[in-house]
Tab-separated table of C-alpha atoms and ligand atoms in Angstrom:
chain	number	residue	atom	x	y	z
A	1	MET	CA	-35.008	-47.620	26.962
A	2	HIS	CA	-33.514	-44.217	27.664
A	3	ALA	CA	-30.308	-44.590	25.726
A	4	VAL	CA	-28.822	-41.265	26.804
A	5	GLU	CA	-29.432	-41.990	30.499
A	6	PHE	CA	-27.922	-45.448	30.089
A	7	ILE	CA	-24.765	-44.000	28.485
A	8	GLU	CA	-24.522	-41.267	31.137
A	9	LYS	CA	-24.742	-43.835	33.897
A	10	LYS	CA	-21.621	-45.623	32.667
A	11	ARG	CA	-19.900	-42.356	31.805
A	12	ASP	CA	-20.312	-41.310	35.462
A	13	GLY	CA	-19.030	-44.625	36.807
A	14	GLY	CA	-22.370	-46.257	37.626
A	15	GLU	CA	-23.219	-49.971	37.567
A	16	HIS	CA	-25.833	-51.374	35.181
A	17	SER	CA	-28.480	-53.863	36.279
A	18	PRO	CA	-28.893	-57.160	34.403
A	19	ALA	CA	-32.258	-55.977	33.002
A	20	GLU	CA	-30.728	-52.753	31.679
A	21	LEU	CA	-27.919	-54.608	29.937
A	22	GLN	CA	-30.313	-57.090	28.334
A	23	GLU	CA	-32.519	-54.266	27.095
A	24	TRP	CA	-29.538	-52.327	25.748
A	25	ILE	CA	-28.190	-55.238	23.706
A	26	ALA	CA	-31.641	-56.203	22.415
A	27	ALA	CA	-32.309	-52.599	21.350
A	28	TYR	CA	-28.937	-52.398	19.598
A	29	VAL	CA	-29.454	-55.611	17.618
A	30	GLU	CA	-32.953	-54.452	16.587
A	31	GLY	CA	-31.534	-51.154	15.363
A	32	ALA	CA	-33.348	-49.031	17.980
A	33	VAL	CA	-29.971	-47.975	19.414
A	34	PRO	CA	-27.802	-46.512	16.638
A	35	ASP	CA	-24.065	-47.153	16.261
A	36	TYR	CA	-23.137	-43.685	17.554
A	37	GLN	CA	-24.819	-44.337	20.898
A	38	MET	CA	-23.278	-47.784	21.177
A	39	ALA	CA	-19.883	-46.251	20.325
A	40	ALA	CA	-20.281	-43.650	23.084
A	41	TRP	CA	-21.172	-46.368	25.593
A	42	LEU	CA	-18.230	-48.568	24.509
A	43	MET	CA	-15.904	-45.640	25.143
A	44	ALA	CA	-17.493	-45.106	28.584
A	45	VAL	CA	-16.859	-48.800	29.339
A	46	TYR	CA	-13.308	-48.445	28.064
A	47	PHE	CA	-12.641	-45.722	30.657
A	48	ARG	CA	-14.899	-46.802	33.531
A	49	GLY	CA	-14.667	-50.589	33.225
A	50	MET	CA	-17.360	-53.023	34.330
A	51	THR	CA	-17.788	-55.246	37.373
A	52	ALA	CA	-17.487	-59.012	36.921
A	53	ALA	CA	-21.268	-59.289	37.414
A	54	GLU	CA	-21.971	-56.670	34.737
A	55	THR	CA	-19.556	-58.361	32.330
A	56	ALA	CA	-21.210	-61.756	32.885
A	57	GLU	CA	-24.677	-60.279	32.211
A	58	LEU	CA	-23.472	-58.400	29.144
A	59	THR	CA	-21.959	-61.637	27.817
A	60	LEU	CA	-25.182	-63.573	28.343
A	61	ALA	CA	-27.181	-60.856	26.598
A	62	MET	CA	-24.752	-60.919	23.651
A	63	ALA	CA	-24.781	-64.744	23.540
A	64	HIS	CA	-28.585	-64.703	23.370
A	65	SER	CA	-28.738	-61.977	20.713
A	66	GLY	CA	-28.998	-64.693	18.036
A	67	GLU	CA	-29.110	-68.417	17.668
A	68	VAL	CA	-27.776	-70.570	20.537
A	69	LEU	CA	-26.680	-74.043	19.447
A	70	ASP	CA	-28.083	-76.937	21.423
A	71	LEU	CA	-25.437	-79.641	21.724
A	72	ALA	CA	-27.340	-81.562	24.400
A	73	GLY	CA	-27.367	-85.295	23.774
A	74	LEU	CA	-23.991	-85.251	22.020
A	75	GLY	CA	-22.021	-86.348	25.091
A	76	LYS	CA	-19.117	-84.408	26.569
A	77	THR	CA	-18.837	-81.469	24.207
A	78	VAL	CA	-15.712	-79.365	24.256
A	79	ASP	CA	-14.470	-76.146	22.675
A	80	LYS	CA	-10.886	-74.919	22.683
A	81	HIS	CA	-10.055	-71.320	21.963
A	82	SER	CA	-6.840	-69.356	21.674
A	83	SER	CA	-6.766	-65.594	22.118
A	84	GLY	CA	-4.574	-65.490	18.996
A	85	GLY	CA	-0.884	-65.765	18.303
A	86	VAL	CA	1.822	-66.416	15.704
A	87	GLY	CA	2.511	-70.001	14.619
A	88	ASP	CA	-0.395	-71.100	16.799
A	89	LYS	CA	-1.687	-74.251	15.098
A	90	THR	CA	-2.616	-75.827	18.439
A	91	THR	CA	-6.259	-76.462	17.534
A	92	LEU	CA	-5.149	-78.759	14.699
A	93	VAL	CA	-3.336	-80.941	17.243
A	94	VAL	CA	-5.551	-80.653	20.332
A	95	ALA	CA	-8.916	-81.172	18.634
A	96	PRO	CA	-8.065	-84.604	17.102
A	97	ILE	CA	-6.499	-85.693	20.419
A	98	LEU	CA	-9.647	-84.812	22.363
A	99	ALA	CA	-11.964	-86.399	19.814
A	100	ALA	CA	-9.846	-89.570	19.788
A	101	ALA	CA	-10.022	-89.599	23.595
A	102	GLY	CA	-13.818	-89.720	23.401
A	103	LEU	CA	-14.884	-86.084	23.808
A	104	VAL	CA	-16.957	-84.353	21.149
A	105	VAL	CA	-15.138	-81.347	19.746
A	106	ALA	CA	-17.686	-79.056	18.100
A	107	LYS	CA	-16.268	-75.612	17.589
A	108	MET	CA	-16.105	-72.522	15.495
A	109	SER	CA	-12.821	-70.792	14.740
A	110	GLY	CA	-11.865	-67.450	13.325
A	111	ARG	CA	-9.750	-66.219	10.474
A	112	GLY	CA	-6.497	-64.330	10.933
A	113	LEU	CA	-6.717	-61.059	12.837
A	114	ALA	CA	-4.012	-58.410	12.372
A	115	HIS	CA	-0.585	-60.140	12.529
A	116	THR	CA	-1.988	-63.398	13.987
A	117	GLY	CA	-2.996	-66.435	11.974
A	118	GLY	CA	-6.431	-68.015	11.854
A	119	THR	CA	-7.373	-71.664	12.251
A	120	ILE	CA	-9.910	-71.501	9.409
A	121	ASP	CA	-7.369	-69.942	7.025
A	122	LYS	CA	-4.895	-72.706	7.888
A	123	LEU	CA	-7.430	-75.481	7.323
A	124	GLU	CA	-8.418	-73.958	3.984
A	125	SER	CA	-4.956	-74.777	2.663
A	126	ILE	CA	-6.189	-78.398	2.506
A	127	PRO	CA	-7.638	-78.891	-1.007
A	128	GLY	CA	-11.432	-79.153	-0.887
A	129	TRP	CA	-11.808	-78.494	2.862
A	130	ARG	CA	-14.952	-76.492	3.616
A	131	ALA	CA	-15.503	-74.131	6.576
A	132	GLU	CA	-19.101	-73.168	5.845
A	133	LEU	CA	-21.453	-75.766	7.288
A	134	SER	CA	-25.193	-75.631	7.917
A	135	ASP	CA	-26.364	-76.262	11.491
A	136	GLU	CA	-27.519	-79.728	10.393
A	137	GLU	CA	-24.132	-80.573	8.878
A	138	PHE	CA	-22.349	-79.241	11.958
A	139	LEU	CA	-24.434	-81.327	14.346
A	140	ARG	CA	-24.315	-84.469	12.180
A	141	GLN	CA	-20.531	-84.358	11.907
A	142	ALA	CA	-20.203	-83.759	15.667
A	143	ARG	CA	-22.305	-86.887	16.226
A	144	GLU	CA	-20.688	-89.075	13.568
A	145	VAL	CA	-17.022	-88.020	13.681
A	146	GLY	CA	-16.770	-86.389	17.105
A	147	LEU	CA	-14.839	-83.505	15.553
A	148	VAL	CA	-16.126	-80.530	13.601
A	149	ILE	CA	-14.592	-77.079	13.088
A	150	ALA	CA	-16.606	-74.457	11.237
A	151	GLY	CA	-16.194	-70.787	10.410
A	152	GLN	CA	-17.910	-68.298	12.675
A	153	SER	CA	-21.645	-68.331	11.892
A	154	LYS	CA	-23.270	-64.934	11.334
A	155	ASN	CA	-26.336	-66.053	13.282
A	156	LEU	CA	-24.292	-66.669	16.405
A	157	ALA	CA	-23.952	-63.738	18.824
A	158	PRO	CA	-24.764	-61.116	16.154
A	159	ALA	CA	-24.455	-58.397	18.804
A	160	ASP	CA	-20.747	-59.209	19.013
A	161	GLY	CA	-20.307	-59.024	15.248
A	162	LYS	CA	-21.735	-55.467	15.209
A	163	MET	CA	-19.969	-54.371	18.381
A	164	TYR	CA	-16.605	-55.759	17.339
A	165	ALA	CA	-16.734	-53.926	14.001
A	166	LEU	CA	-17.552	-50.714	15.873
A	167	ARG	CA	-14.792	-51.238	18.458
A	168	ASP	CA	-12.322	-51.766	15.653
A	169	VAL	CA	-12.922	-48.224	14.336
A	170	THR	CA	-13.522	-46.342	17.611
A	171	GLY	CA	-10.382	-47.181	19.578
A	172	THR	CA	-12.245	-49.439	22.015
A	173	VAL	CA	-10.725	-52.856	21.241
A	174	PRO	CA	-8.268	-53.108	24.174
A	175	SER	CA	-10.770	-53.228	27.048
A	176	ILE	CA	-10.673	-56.381	29.166
A	177	PRO	CA	-14.449	-56.592	29.869
A	178	LEU	CA	-15.182	-55.943	26.174
A	179	ILE	CA	-12.685	-58.575	24.999
A	180	ALA	CA	-13.921	-61.124	27.553
A	181	SER	CA	-17.595	-60.609	26.657
A	182	SER	CA	-16.795	-60.715	22.935
A	183	ILE	CA	-14.943	-64.027	23.124
A	184	MET	CA	-17.211	-65.693	25.677
A	185	SER	CA	-20.504	-64.658	24.026
A	186	LYS	CA	-19.473	-66.647	20.931
A	187	LYS	CA	-18.294	-69.601	23.026
A	188	LEU	CA	-21.538	-69.701	25.037
A	189	ALA	CA	-23.693	-69.461	21.890
A	190	ALA	CA	-21.718	-72.269	20.238
A	191	GLY	CA	-22.974	-74.602	22.945
A	192	ALA	CA	-20.057	-76.718	24.261
A	193	ARG	CA	-20.157	-77.628	27.979
A	194	ILE	CA	-16.384	-77.629	28.419
A	195	ILE	CA	-14.373	-74.638	27.275
A	196	THR	CA	-10.570	-74.639	27.341
A	197	LEU	CA	-8.975	-71.261	26.759
A	198	ASP	CA	-5.393	-70.610	25.703
A	199	VAL	CA	-4.641	-67.021	26.639
A	200	LYS	CA	-1.485	-65.875	24.902
A	201	VAL	CA	0.889	-63.459	26.598
A	202	GLY	CA	3.745	-61.514	25.044
A	203	LYS	CA	4.992	-59.593	22.017
A	204	GLY	CA	2.994	-61.617	19.487
A	205	ALA	CA	-0.235	-61.670	21.540
A	206	PHE	CA	-2.994	-59.132	22.117
A	207	MET	CA	-2.173	-59.257	25.862
A	208	LYS	CA	1.389	-58.020	26.275
A	209	ASP	CA	1.866	-58.722	29.983
A	210	LEU	CA	1.025	-61.446	32.469
A	211	ALA	CA	-1.073	-59.236	34.789
A	212	HIS	CA	-3.527	-58.257	32.025
A	213	ALA	CA	-3.650	-61.770	30.603
A	214	ARG	CA	-4.401	-63.159	34.059
A	215	GLU	CA	-7.191	-60.626	34.559
A	216	LEU	CA	-8.711	-61.540	31.177
A	217	ALA	CA	-8.413	-65.274	31.897
A	218	ARG	CA	-10.022	-64.998	35.333
A	219	LEU	CA	-12.852	-62.922	33.968
A	220	MET	CA	-13.562	-65.377	31.132
A	221	VAL	CA	-13.463	-68.333	33.516
A	222	SER	CA	-15.915	-66.600	35.867
A	223	ILE	CA	-18.265	-65.674	32.997
A	224	GLY	CA	-18.296	-69.293	31.850
A	225	ARG	CA	-18.972	-70.603	35.354
A	226	HIS	CA	-21.800	-68.102	35.773
A	227	ALA	CA	-23.313	-69.603	32.607
A	228	GLY	CA	-22.900	-73.166	33.905
A	229	ARG	CA	-19.909	-74.205	31.773
A	230	GLU	CA	-16.659	-75.906	32.805
A	231	VAL	CA	-13.984	-73.411	31.877
A	232	ARG	CA	-10.234	-73.494	32.335
A	233	ALA	CA	-7.607	-71.178	30.964
A	234	VAL	CA	-3.949	-71.811	30.279
A	235	LEU	CA	-1.732	-68.732	30.057
A	236	SER	CA	1.013	-69.414	27.532
A	237	GLN	CA	4.043	-67.525	26.308
A	238	MET	CA	3.821	-65.762	22.932
A	239	ASP	CA	7.003	-63.675	22.873
A	240	GLU	CA	8.400	-65.943	20.171
A	241	PRO	CA	6.249	-67.920	17.694
A	242	LEU	CA	4.950	-71.350	18.649
A	243	GLY	CA	6.744	-74.132	16.778
A	244	ARG	CA	8.956	-73.505	13.773
A	245	ALA	CA	6.396	-72.954	11.007
A	246	VAL	CA	4.456	-69.727	10.407
A	247	GLY	CA	2.040	-69.423	7.494
A	248	ASN	CA	-0.902	-71.571	6.453
A	249	ALA	CA	-0.025	-74.771	4.533
A	250	ILE	CA	3.324	-74.875	6.328
A	251	GLU	CA	1.557	-74.789	9.712
A	252	VAL	CA	-0.793	-77.618	8.754
A	253	ARG	CA	2.284	-79.660	7.805
A	254	GLU	CA	3.774	-78.965	11.235
A	255	ALA	CA	0.550	-79.876	13.025
A	256	ILE	CA	0.463	-83.203	11.175
A	257	ALA	CA	4.122	-83.843	12.066
A	258	THR	CA	3.260	-83.122	15.703
A	259	LEU	CA	0.441	-85.655	15.674
A	260	ARG	CA	2.972	-88.155	14.295
A	261	GLY	CA	5.303	-87.445	17.213
A	262	GLU	CA	7.773	-85.569	15.000
A	263	GLY	CA	6.787	-82.007	15.878
A	264	PRO	CA	8.601	-79.277	17.769
A	265	GLY	CA	8.786	-79.618	21.535
A	266	ASP	CA	6.912	-76.438	22.443
A	267	LEU	CA	3.904	-77.189	20.227
A	268	THR	CA	3.758	-80.765	21.503
A	269	GLU	CA	3.988	-79.651	25.135
A	270	LEU	CA	1.287	-76.980	24.875
A	271	SER	CA	-1.074	-79.182	22.860
A	272	LEU	CA	-0.823	-82.028	25.364
A	273	ALA	CA	-1.246	-79.621	28.298
A	274	LEU	CA	-4.421	-78.119	26.797
A	275	ALA	CA	-5.776	-81.579	26.033
A	276	ARG	CA	-5.104	-82.734	29.611
A	277	GLU	CA	-6.936	-79.694	31.016
A	278	ALA	CA	-9.971	-80.379	28.830
A	279	LEU	CA	-10.033	-84.073	29.749
A	280	GLU	CA	-9.747	-83.299	33.444
A	281	ALA	CA	-12.555	-80.723	33.191
A	282	ALA	CA	-14.652	-83.445	31.524
A	283	GLY	CA	-14.001	-85.848	34.408
A	284	GLU	CA	-11.807	-88.088	32.232
A	285	ASP	CA	-8.299	-89.387	32.855
A	286	PRO	CA	-5.906	-86.687	31.573
A	287	ALA	CA	-3.347	-89.387	30.674
A	288	ARG	CA	-5.638	-90.311	27.761
A	289	ALA	CA	-4.229	-87.289	25.898
A	290	GLU	CA	-0.756	-88.765	25.593
A	291	ALA	CA	-2.086	-92.285	24.975
A	292	VAL	CA	-4.189	-91.386	21.914
A	293	TRP	CA	-1.423	-89.154	20.588
A	294	LYS	CA	1.120	-91.986	20.805
A	295	SER	CA	-1.192	-94.712	19.489
A	296	GLY	CA	-1.952	-92.868	16.237
A	297	ALA	CA	-5.665	-92.656	17.124
A	298	ALA	CA	-5.517	-88.835	17.028
A	299	LEU	CA	-3.949	-88.903	13.554
A	300	GLU	CA	-6.715	-91.245	12.413
A	301	LYS	CA	-9.281	-88.775	13.801
A	302	LEU	CA	-7.666	-85.978	11.781
A	303	ARG	CA	-8.104	-88.047	8.586
A	304	ALA	CA	-11.784	-88.606	9.330
A	305	PHE	CA	-12.323	-84.929	10.141
A	306	VAL	CA	-10.618	-83.647	6.967
A	307	ALA	CA	-12.593	-86.068	4.782
A	308	ALA	CA	-15.912	-85.249	6.491
A	309	GLN	CA	-15.503	-81.577	5.598
A	310	GLY	CA	-14.712	-82.353	1.961
A	311	GLY	CA	-10.932	-82.142	2.229
A	312	ASP	CA	-8.309	-84.360	0.624
A	313	ALA	CA	-7.416	-86.645	3.558
A	314	ARG	CA	-4.327	-87.913	1.706
A	315	VAL	CA	-2.539	-84.801	3.018
A	316	VAL	CA	-2.379	-86.455	6.432
A	317	ASP	CA	-0.077	-89.189	5.107
A	318	GLU	CA	1.519	-87.129	2.361
A	319	PRO	CA	1.831	-83.621	3.820
A	320	GLU	CA	3.917	-82.531	0.820
A	321	ARG	CA	0.564	-82.335	-0.994
A	322	LEU	CA	0.074	-79.113	0.986
A	323	GLU	CA	1.875	-76.888	-1.470
A	324	LEU	CA	4.404	-74.309	-0.389
A	325	ALA	CA	5.227	-71.262	-2.522
A	326	PRO	CA	8.039	-72.171	-4.937
A	327	ASP	CA	10.497	-69.348	-4.357
A	328	VAL	CA	12.874	-69.596	-1.437
A	329	TYR	CA	14.871	-66.955	0.428
A	330	GLU	CA	17.259	-67.764	3.252
A	331	LEU	CA	17.927	-65.321	6.051
A	332	ARG	CA	21.431	-65.854	7.426
A	333	ALA	CA	23.077	-64.856	10.694
A	334	GLU	CA	25.366	-61.847	10.513
A	335	ALA	CA	27.093	-62.741	13.773
A	336	SER	CA	27.841	-65.762	15.916
A	337	GLY	CA	26.296	-66.318	19.345
A	338	VAL	CA	22.948	-67.349	20.762
A	339	VAL	CA	19.480	-66.258	19.644
A	340	THR	CA	18.325	-64.077	22.546
A	341	GLU	CA	15.087	-62.842	20.998
A	342	LEU	CA	12.717	-63.804	18.178
A	343	ASP	CA	9.881	-61.289	18.148
A	344	ALA	CA	6.642	-63.077	17.243
A	345	TYR	CA	4.923	-59.828	16.252
A	346	ARG	CA	7.571	-59.129	13.605
A	347	VAL	CA	7.488	-62.713	12.337
A	348	GLY	CA	3.694	-62.402	12.040
A	349	LEU	CA	4.111	-59.195	10.031
A	350	ALA	CA	6.702	-60.883	7.804
A	351	VAL	CA	4.172	-63.552	6.795
A	352	LEU	CA	1.393	-60.977	6.411
A	353	ARG	CA	3.512	-58.987	3.919
A	354	LEU	CA	4.081	-62.112	1.801
A	355	GLY	CA	0.315	-62.422	1.409
A	356	GLY	CA	-0.169	-65.079	4.099
A	357	GLY	CA	-2.681	-62.861	5.923
A	358	ARG	CA	-5.035	-59.997	5.118
A	359	GLU	CA	-4.153	-56.320	4.943
A	360	ARG	CA	-7.860	-55.523	4.434
A	361	LYS	CA	-11.028	-57.358	5.369
A	362	GLY	CA	-12.023	-59.840	2.672
A	363	ASP	CA	-8.589	-59.942	0.947
A	364	ALA	CA	-7.693	-63.313	-0.585
A	365	ILE	CA	-4.747	-64.968	1.126
A	366	ASP	CA	-1.907	-67.065	-0.264
A	367	HIS	CA	-1.878	-70.364	1.607
A	368	GLY	CA	1.526	-71.415	0.275
A	369	VAL	CA	3.679	-68.589	1.613
A	370	GLY	CA	5.309	-68.752	5.007
A	371	VAL	CA	8.419	-68.984	7.096
A	372	ARG	CA	10.350	-71.879	8.593
A	373	LEU	CA	12.330	-70.832	11.646
A	374	ALA	CA	15.590	-72.788	11.714
A	375	LYS	CA	16.729	-71.024	14.883
A	376	LYS	CA	14.708	-70.065	17.929
A	377	VAL	CA	15.522	-68.465	21.283
A	378	GLY	CA	18.338	-70.318	23.015
A	379	ASP	CA	19.757	-71.842	19.805
A	380	ARG	CA	23.471	-71.339	19.061
A	381	VAL	CA	24.334	-69.839	15.690
A	382	ALA	CA	27.513	-69.292	13.732
A	383	GLU	CA	27.848	-66.374	11.328
A	384	GLY	CA	26.369	-67.396	7.979
A	385	ASP	CA	24.016	-70.042	9.397
A	386	ILE	CA	20.451	-70.085	8.103
A	387	LEU	CA	18.158	-68.419	10.651
A	388	ALA	CA	14.954	-68.790	8.671
A	389	THR	CA	13.695	-69.880	5.263
A	390	VAL	CA	11.029	-67.781	3.547
A	391	PHE	CA	8.655	-69.383	1.030
A	392	HIS	CA	7.393	-66.636	-1.253
A	393	ARG	CA	5.955	-66.061	-4.682
A	394	ALA	CA	7.923	-64.134	-7.276
A	395	GLY	CA	9.177	-61.694	-4.718
A	396	ARG	CA	5.719	-60.476	-3.615
A	397	GLY	CA	6.388	-58.574	-0.401
A	398	LEU	CA	9.771	-60.259	0.011
A	399	GLU	CA	11.776	-57.114	0.616
A	400	GLU	CA	9.625	-55.894	3.495
A	401	SER	CA	9.075	-59.389	4.799
A	402	SER	CA	12.767	-60.243	5.003
A	403	GLN	CA	13.391	-56.888	6.685
A	404	ARG	CA	10.775	-57.648	9.397
A	405	LEU	CA	12.253	-61.098	9.861
A	406	LYS	CA	15.753	-59.719	10.211
A	407	GLU	CA	14.512	-57.260	12.863
A	408	ALA	CA	12.767	-60.109	14.683
A	409	TYR	CA	16.058	-61.850	15.496
A	410	ARG	CA	18.477	-60.708	18.123
A	411	ILE	CA	21.759	-62.511	18.601
A	412	GLY	CA	23.764	-62.099	21.790
A	413	GLN	CA	25.770	-64.105	24.255
A	414	ARG	CA	23.250	-65.501	26.730
A	415	ALA	CA	19.569	-66.270	26.332
A	416	SER	CA	16.961	-66.931	28.955
A	417	VAL	CA	14.191	-69.135	27.651
A	418	PRO	CA	10.946	-68.304	29.472
A	419	PRO	CA	8.609	-71.132	30.455
A	420	LEU	CA	5.997	-71.934	27.801
A	421	ILE	CA	3.121	-72.442	30.215
A	422	LEU	CA	2.910	-69.594	32.668
A	423	GLU	CA	-0.204	-70.426	34.699
A	424	VAL	CA	-3.445	-72.348	34.725
A	425	VAL	CA	-6.616	-70.542	35.814
A	426	ALA	CA	-9.358	-72.926	36.897
B	1	R1P	O1	-10.565	-71.123	18.022
B	1	R1P	P1	-9.094	-71.314	17.806
B	1	R1P	O2	-8.816	-72.380	16.821
B	1	R1P	O3	-8.367	-71.493	19.092
B	1	R1P	O4	-8.632	-69.956	17.107
B	1	R1P	C1	-7.704	-69.074	17.632
B	1	R1P	O5	-6.421	-69.567	17.380
B	1	R1P	C2	-5.969	-69.119	16.109
B	1	R1P	C3	-4.511	-68.807	16.148
B	1	R1P	O6	-4.165	-67.539	16.587
B	1	R1P	C4	-6.913	-68.016	15.709
B	1	R1P	O7	-7.753	-68.502	14.696
B	1	R1P	C5	-7.686	-67.739	16.950
B	1	R1P	O8	-8.972	-67.241	16.688
B	2	IUR	O1	-13.366	-62.564	19.549
B	2	IUR	C1	-12.555	-61.716	19.848
B	2	IUR	N1	-11.257	-61.909	19.586
B	2	IUR	C2	-10.321	-60.993	19.900
B	2	IUR	C3	-10.705	-59.840	20.506
B	2	IUR	I1	-9.290	-58.413	20.997
B	2	IUR	C4	-12.090	-59.622	20.793
B	2	IUR	O2	-12.496	-58.603	21.346
B	2	IUR	N2	-12.948	-60.585	20.430
C-alpha cells in the first residue's frame, strides 16, 4: 500500500477502486497506516467527496474490519436507527411494537452525542438494566424475547471507532459520505436484514436542512441495498424536541405512557410510522403496528425486554419508580400569544447543563434531571403560564440551563407547525 499515493489520489479528485479502499482500511486497523495519514485522507474526502460506489465499498470494508454478527436463523431481524435528536425516545416505543408484531429486534444503540440524548443512557435509568451483553447473551435474548438492545460493541466495525475519534478532532465530522459510512458500517456489522432509519432534520439534528438530510438518507439506503439489506429511511422534523419530555428517566416515562396510548401525538405518530415502514419492508401487514400497540402486546414485550436485561420491570406499570431529580424550577411566559419556536438544540443544551448528558467523554450522567415541556409550537400561552418544568439537583447547572430554555422559546402571534414526517426514502 502506497499511503501517500492513495492520499494524493483523493486530494486531486480521483476515484478509489474497491480493492484500494479495502486495503486502506485493513492497513489502518492493523496500524500500518498511522492516524496522521488517515486524517489527511479524511480531509481530502471532506473536500473532494466520494462517489456512491466508493462510499458503499468503504462502508463494507469498515463493516468487515471486525466481527460481523450472524443473525441468520433468527427470522425477520430488524434494526432501527435515528441519526440523533432531542427528546427522541422513539426506539423505546418502536422496538417493542415490532417485536410484538413478530419481528426480531436485535440492535445496538449509542450513548448521547453532543446535545442529543442516547438510547442506552435512557435505558440505564431503569434500575438494574444492563447494556453490556456478550454475543451469546445478545443472540439468546434475540431468540427468546425477540427484543434486545445492547451498547455498541468494541469488536464491531473497529475501523469506525478509530476513524470517528479522529474525525471528531480534525474537523471532518460533517461529511455526508463519512457520516453515511460510519452509521451504515455499524448497522451492517450488527447483522439485521431490515434496517429502518430515522434521519432527523432541523435545529436539533446534525442535518440542518432537508436537502442534506435527503442526500444522507439516499446514500445510506443505497449502501444498504448494495449490501443486500432492506433499508428505508424516514426524514423527520427536529426543529423542536420530539414529545414533551427531555432527559433520561423522564423520557422513559414518556415512552411507557406512549405504549399505553397516553403519549404525546408527535411521538405516537412517528413511532407508528417507523414501525409500519419496518413491517412493510419485512413483507408483513403494516397495520400490525397499530394493532399490537392498542392491544397492550407491545407493552408486555417491553416488560419482558427490561427483565431479560436485568432491569426492574415494575417500572413499566409504575413509571414513578423512575426517579426524577427532586428540585423543581418553572419557566413562565413573559408575554401572551402563541409559541412560534421551541429550539431543540437549546433545549438539548439545557438538559446537558443540568448533568443529563456528558460534557466530556466518560462523564457520569444524572438520569433524574430533565425538562417537561408544557408548551410546544402552536400552543397558546397567557403571560405567567408555565412553559416548562425543570427537574434539577440542588441548583447544579440551573442558572445556565434555565437561560438556554428561555432562549429556546419564542412567543409571537402566529405559528406554522411544520409536518413531522417530511419524506420517506425507499
Ligand atoms: O439506535 P437508536 O436507538 O435509534 O439511537 C439513536 O437515537 C438516539 C436519540 O437521539 C441516539 O441514541 C441515537 O444514536
Ligand atoms: O455513528 C455515527 N453517528 C453520527 C455521526 I455525525 C457519525 O458520523 N457516525
